[in-house]
Coordinates of C-alpha atoms and ligand atoms in Angstrom, one line a residue:
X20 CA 183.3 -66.0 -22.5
X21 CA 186.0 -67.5 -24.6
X22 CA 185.7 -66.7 -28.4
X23 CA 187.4 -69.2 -30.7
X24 CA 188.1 -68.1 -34.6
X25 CA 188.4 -71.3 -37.0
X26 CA 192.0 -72.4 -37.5
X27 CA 193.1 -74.4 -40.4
X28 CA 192.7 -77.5 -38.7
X29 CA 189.4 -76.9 -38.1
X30 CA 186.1 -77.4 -39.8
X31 CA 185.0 -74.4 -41.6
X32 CA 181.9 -72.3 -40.5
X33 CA 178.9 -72.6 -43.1
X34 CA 179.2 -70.1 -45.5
X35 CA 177.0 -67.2 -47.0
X36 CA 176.8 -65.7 -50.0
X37 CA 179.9 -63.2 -50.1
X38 CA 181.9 -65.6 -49.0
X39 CA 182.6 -67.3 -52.0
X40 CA 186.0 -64.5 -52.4
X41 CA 187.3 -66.9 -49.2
X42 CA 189.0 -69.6 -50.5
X43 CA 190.7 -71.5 -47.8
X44 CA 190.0 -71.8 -44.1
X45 CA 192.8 -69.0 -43.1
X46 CA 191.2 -67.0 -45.4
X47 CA 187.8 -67.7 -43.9
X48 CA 188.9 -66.8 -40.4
X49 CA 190.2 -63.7 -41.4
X50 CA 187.4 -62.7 -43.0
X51 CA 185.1 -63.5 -40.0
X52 CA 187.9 -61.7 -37.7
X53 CA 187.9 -58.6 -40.6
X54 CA 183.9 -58.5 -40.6
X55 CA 183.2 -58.9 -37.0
X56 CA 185.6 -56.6 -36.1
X57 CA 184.1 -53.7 -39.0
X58 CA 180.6 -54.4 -37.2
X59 CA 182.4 -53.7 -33.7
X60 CA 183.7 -50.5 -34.4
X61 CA 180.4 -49.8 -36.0
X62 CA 178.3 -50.4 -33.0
X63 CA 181.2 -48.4 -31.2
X64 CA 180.7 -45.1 -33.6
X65 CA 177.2 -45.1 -32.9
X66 CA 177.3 -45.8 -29.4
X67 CA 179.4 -42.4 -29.2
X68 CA 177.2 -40.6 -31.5
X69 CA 174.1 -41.5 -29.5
X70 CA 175.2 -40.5 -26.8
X71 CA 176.8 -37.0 -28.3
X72 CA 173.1 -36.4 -29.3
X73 CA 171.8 -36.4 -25.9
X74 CA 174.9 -34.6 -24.0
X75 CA 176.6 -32.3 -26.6
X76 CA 176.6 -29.6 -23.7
X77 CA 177.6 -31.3 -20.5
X78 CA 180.7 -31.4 -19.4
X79 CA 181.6 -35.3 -20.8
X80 CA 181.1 -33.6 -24.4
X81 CA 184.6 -33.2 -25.7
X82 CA 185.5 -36.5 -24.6
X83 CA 182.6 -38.1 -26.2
X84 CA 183.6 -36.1 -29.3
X85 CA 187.3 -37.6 -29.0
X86 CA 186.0 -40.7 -28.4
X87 CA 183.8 -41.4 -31.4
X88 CA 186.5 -39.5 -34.0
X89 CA 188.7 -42.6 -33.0
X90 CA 186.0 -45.0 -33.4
X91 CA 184.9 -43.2 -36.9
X92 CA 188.4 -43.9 -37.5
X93 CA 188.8 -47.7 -36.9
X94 CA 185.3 -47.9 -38.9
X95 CA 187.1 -46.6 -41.9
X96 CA 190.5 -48.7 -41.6
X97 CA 188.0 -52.1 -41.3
X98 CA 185.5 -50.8 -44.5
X99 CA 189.4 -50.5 -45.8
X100 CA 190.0 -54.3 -45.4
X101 CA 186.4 -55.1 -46.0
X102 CA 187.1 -54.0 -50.1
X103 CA 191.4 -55.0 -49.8
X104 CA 190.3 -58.6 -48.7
X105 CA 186.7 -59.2 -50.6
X106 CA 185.3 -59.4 -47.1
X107 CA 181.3 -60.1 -46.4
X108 CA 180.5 -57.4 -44.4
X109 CA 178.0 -58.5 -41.0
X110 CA 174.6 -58.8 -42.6
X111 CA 173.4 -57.6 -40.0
X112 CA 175.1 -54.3 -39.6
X113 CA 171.5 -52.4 -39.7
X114 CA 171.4 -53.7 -36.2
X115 CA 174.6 -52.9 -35.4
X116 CA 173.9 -49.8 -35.9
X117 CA 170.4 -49.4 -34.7
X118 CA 171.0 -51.2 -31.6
X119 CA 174.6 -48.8 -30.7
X120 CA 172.7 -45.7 -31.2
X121 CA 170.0 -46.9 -29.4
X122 CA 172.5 -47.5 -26.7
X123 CA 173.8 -44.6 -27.1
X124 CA 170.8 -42.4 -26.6
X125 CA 169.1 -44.3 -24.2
X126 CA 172.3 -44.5 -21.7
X127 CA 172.8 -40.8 -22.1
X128 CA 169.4 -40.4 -21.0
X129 CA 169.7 -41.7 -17.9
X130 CA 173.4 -39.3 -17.4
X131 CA 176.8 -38.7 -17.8
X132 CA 177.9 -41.7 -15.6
X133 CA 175.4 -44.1 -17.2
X134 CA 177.5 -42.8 -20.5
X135 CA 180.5 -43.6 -19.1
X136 CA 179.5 -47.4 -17.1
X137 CA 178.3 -48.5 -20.7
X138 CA 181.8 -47.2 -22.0
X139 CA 183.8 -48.9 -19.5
X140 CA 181.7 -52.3 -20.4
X141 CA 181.7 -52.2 -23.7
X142 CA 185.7 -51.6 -24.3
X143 CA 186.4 -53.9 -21.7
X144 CA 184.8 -56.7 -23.9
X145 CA 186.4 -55.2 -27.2
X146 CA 189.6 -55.0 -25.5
X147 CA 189.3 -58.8 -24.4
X148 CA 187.8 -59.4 -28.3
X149 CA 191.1 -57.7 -29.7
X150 CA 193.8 -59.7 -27.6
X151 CA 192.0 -62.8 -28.2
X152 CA 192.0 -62.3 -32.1
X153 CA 195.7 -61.1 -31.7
X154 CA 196.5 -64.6 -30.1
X155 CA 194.7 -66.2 -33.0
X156 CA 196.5 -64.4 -35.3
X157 CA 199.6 -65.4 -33.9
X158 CA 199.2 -68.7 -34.8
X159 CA 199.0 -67.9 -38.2
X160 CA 201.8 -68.0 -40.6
X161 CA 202.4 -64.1 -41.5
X162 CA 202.1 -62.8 -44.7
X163 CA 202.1 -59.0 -45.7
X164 CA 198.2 -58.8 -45.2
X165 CA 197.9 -60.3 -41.8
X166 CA 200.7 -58.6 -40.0
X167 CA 198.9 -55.5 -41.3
X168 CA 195.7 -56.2 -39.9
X169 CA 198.0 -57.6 -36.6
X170 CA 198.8 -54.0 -36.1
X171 CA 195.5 -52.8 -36.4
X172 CA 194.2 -54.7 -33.9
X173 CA 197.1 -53.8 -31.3
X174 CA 197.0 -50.2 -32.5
X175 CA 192.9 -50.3 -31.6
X176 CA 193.2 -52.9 -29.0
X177 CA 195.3 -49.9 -26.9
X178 CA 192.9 -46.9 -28.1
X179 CA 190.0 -49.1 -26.2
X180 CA 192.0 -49.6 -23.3
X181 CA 192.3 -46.2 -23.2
X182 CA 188.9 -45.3 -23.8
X183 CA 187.9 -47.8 -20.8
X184 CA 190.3 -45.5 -19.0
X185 CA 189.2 -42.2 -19.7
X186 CA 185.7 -43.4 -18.6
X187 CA 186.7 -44.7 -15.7
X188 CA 187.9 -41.6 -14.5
X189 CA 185.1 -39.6 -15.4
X190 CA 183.1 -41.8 -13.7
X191 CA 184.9 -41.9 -10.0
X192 CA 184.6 -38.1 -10.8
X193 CA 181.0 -38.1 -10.6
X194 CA 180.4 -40.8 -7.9
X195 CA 176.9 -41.5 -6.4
X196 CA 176.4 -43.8 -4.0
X197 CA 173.2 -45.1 -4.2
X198 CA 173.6 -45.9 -7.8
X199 CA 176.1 -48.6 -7.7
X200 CA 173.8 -51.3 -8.0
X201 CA 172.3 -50.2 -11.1
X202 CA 175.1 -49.5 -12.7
X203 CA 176.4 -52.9 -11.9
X204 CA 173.3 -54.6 -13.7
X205 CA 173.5 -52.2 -16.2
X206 CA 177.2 -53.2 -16.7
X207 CA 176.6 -56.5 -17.2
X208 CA 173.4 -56.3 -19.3
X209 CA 175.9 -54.4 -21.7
X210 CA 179.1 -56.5 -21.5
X211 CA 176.4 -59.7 -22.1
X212 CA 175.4 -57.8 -25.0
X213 CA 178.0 -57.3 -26.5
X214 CA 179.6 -60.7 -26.2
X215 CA 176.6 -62.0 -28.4
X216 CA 177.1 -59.6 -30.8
X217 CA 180.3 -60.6 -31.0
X218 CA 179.3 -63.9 -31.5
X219 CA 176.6 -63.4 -34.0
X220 CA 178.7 -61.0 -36.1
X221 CA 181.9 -63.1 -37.0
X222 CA 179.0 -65.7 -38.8
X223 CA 176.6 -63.4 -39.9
Ligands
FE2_326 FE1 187.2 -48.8 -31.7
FE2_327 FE1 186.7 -47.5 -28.2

């Protein structure tokens, strides 16, 4: 799925209340780019923190635990910009954060390598998210503020690559056969997910 930010030349998304610190249409998409991307790595820590809940003593632990100390981290540099740039933060980041630990939980539930197939999804769509946004952002004439939050987004862009990684190989570690299928449906249930979260997030 292709996901388009507002240029300048475009009309500009309705806005909400919170917006009003936005004052021009780069502004605007910046914002959206800012506050979808502060709900993302929300979703993110909780996904990781669900899922620590369930498998704190399995073997997958200390990855897990790696894992959602980076994500904590990219939380904290968005909630940064969120304040810097007068940012609306995603009104709807109670279900951001309901519906990742829910995630969370409910895939570690069903094991370690369900864990790891709803890793591998969801950073393969943040990964995609965070190239298109740096593309967009390259159109964009530079100023201090945006080639700041260009580097975040390359910096984290290269952190969820590696995440997607590292759970791919723990994954092919812990093969089984006759769960392919499931994992496949699974897989794309989650990547589908995501996408509209991505979606809703950068209005709401
Ligand atoms: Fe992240
Ligand atoms: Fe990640």
């Amino acid at each position: 799925m292709s996901i388009e930010y507002p240029m300048p030349n475009r009309p500009r998304p309705a806005t909400l209340p919170g917006d009003r610190a936005l004052t021009s249409n780069v502004g605007t998409s910046i914002g959206a780019m800012i506050r979808v991307d502060q709900a993302g790595e929300l979703g993110a820590r909780e996904i990781y923190s669900g899922q620590m809940v369930v498998l704190k003593d399995q073997p997958s632990a200390p990855l897990l635990a790696e894992m959602a100390a980076q994500e904590a981290a990219h939380l904290a540099k968005f909630d940064a910009l969120v304040v810097e740039r007068g940012v609306r933060p995603s009104i709807l980041s109670p279900l951001w954060r309901a519906a990742g630990f829910g995630i969370g939980v409910g895939s570690a539930l069903l094991g370690e390598r369900a864990a790891m197939a709803v890793t591998v999804a969801v950073e393969e769509v943040i990964e995609q998210h965070y190239q298109e946004q740096l593309d967009a952002l390259d159109e964009i004439e530079a100023d201090e503020g945006i080639a700041e939050l260009r580097a975040c987004v390359a910096e984290f862009r290269a952190d969820e690559l590696a995440h997607r990684d590292l759970a791919q190989k723990e994954m092919a570690l812990k093969k089984g056969a006759k769960e392919a299928p499931a994992y496949q449906i699974l897989s794309c249930g989650i990547k589908a997910g995501t996408k509209l979260a991505i979606g809703l997030a950068k209005r709401f």
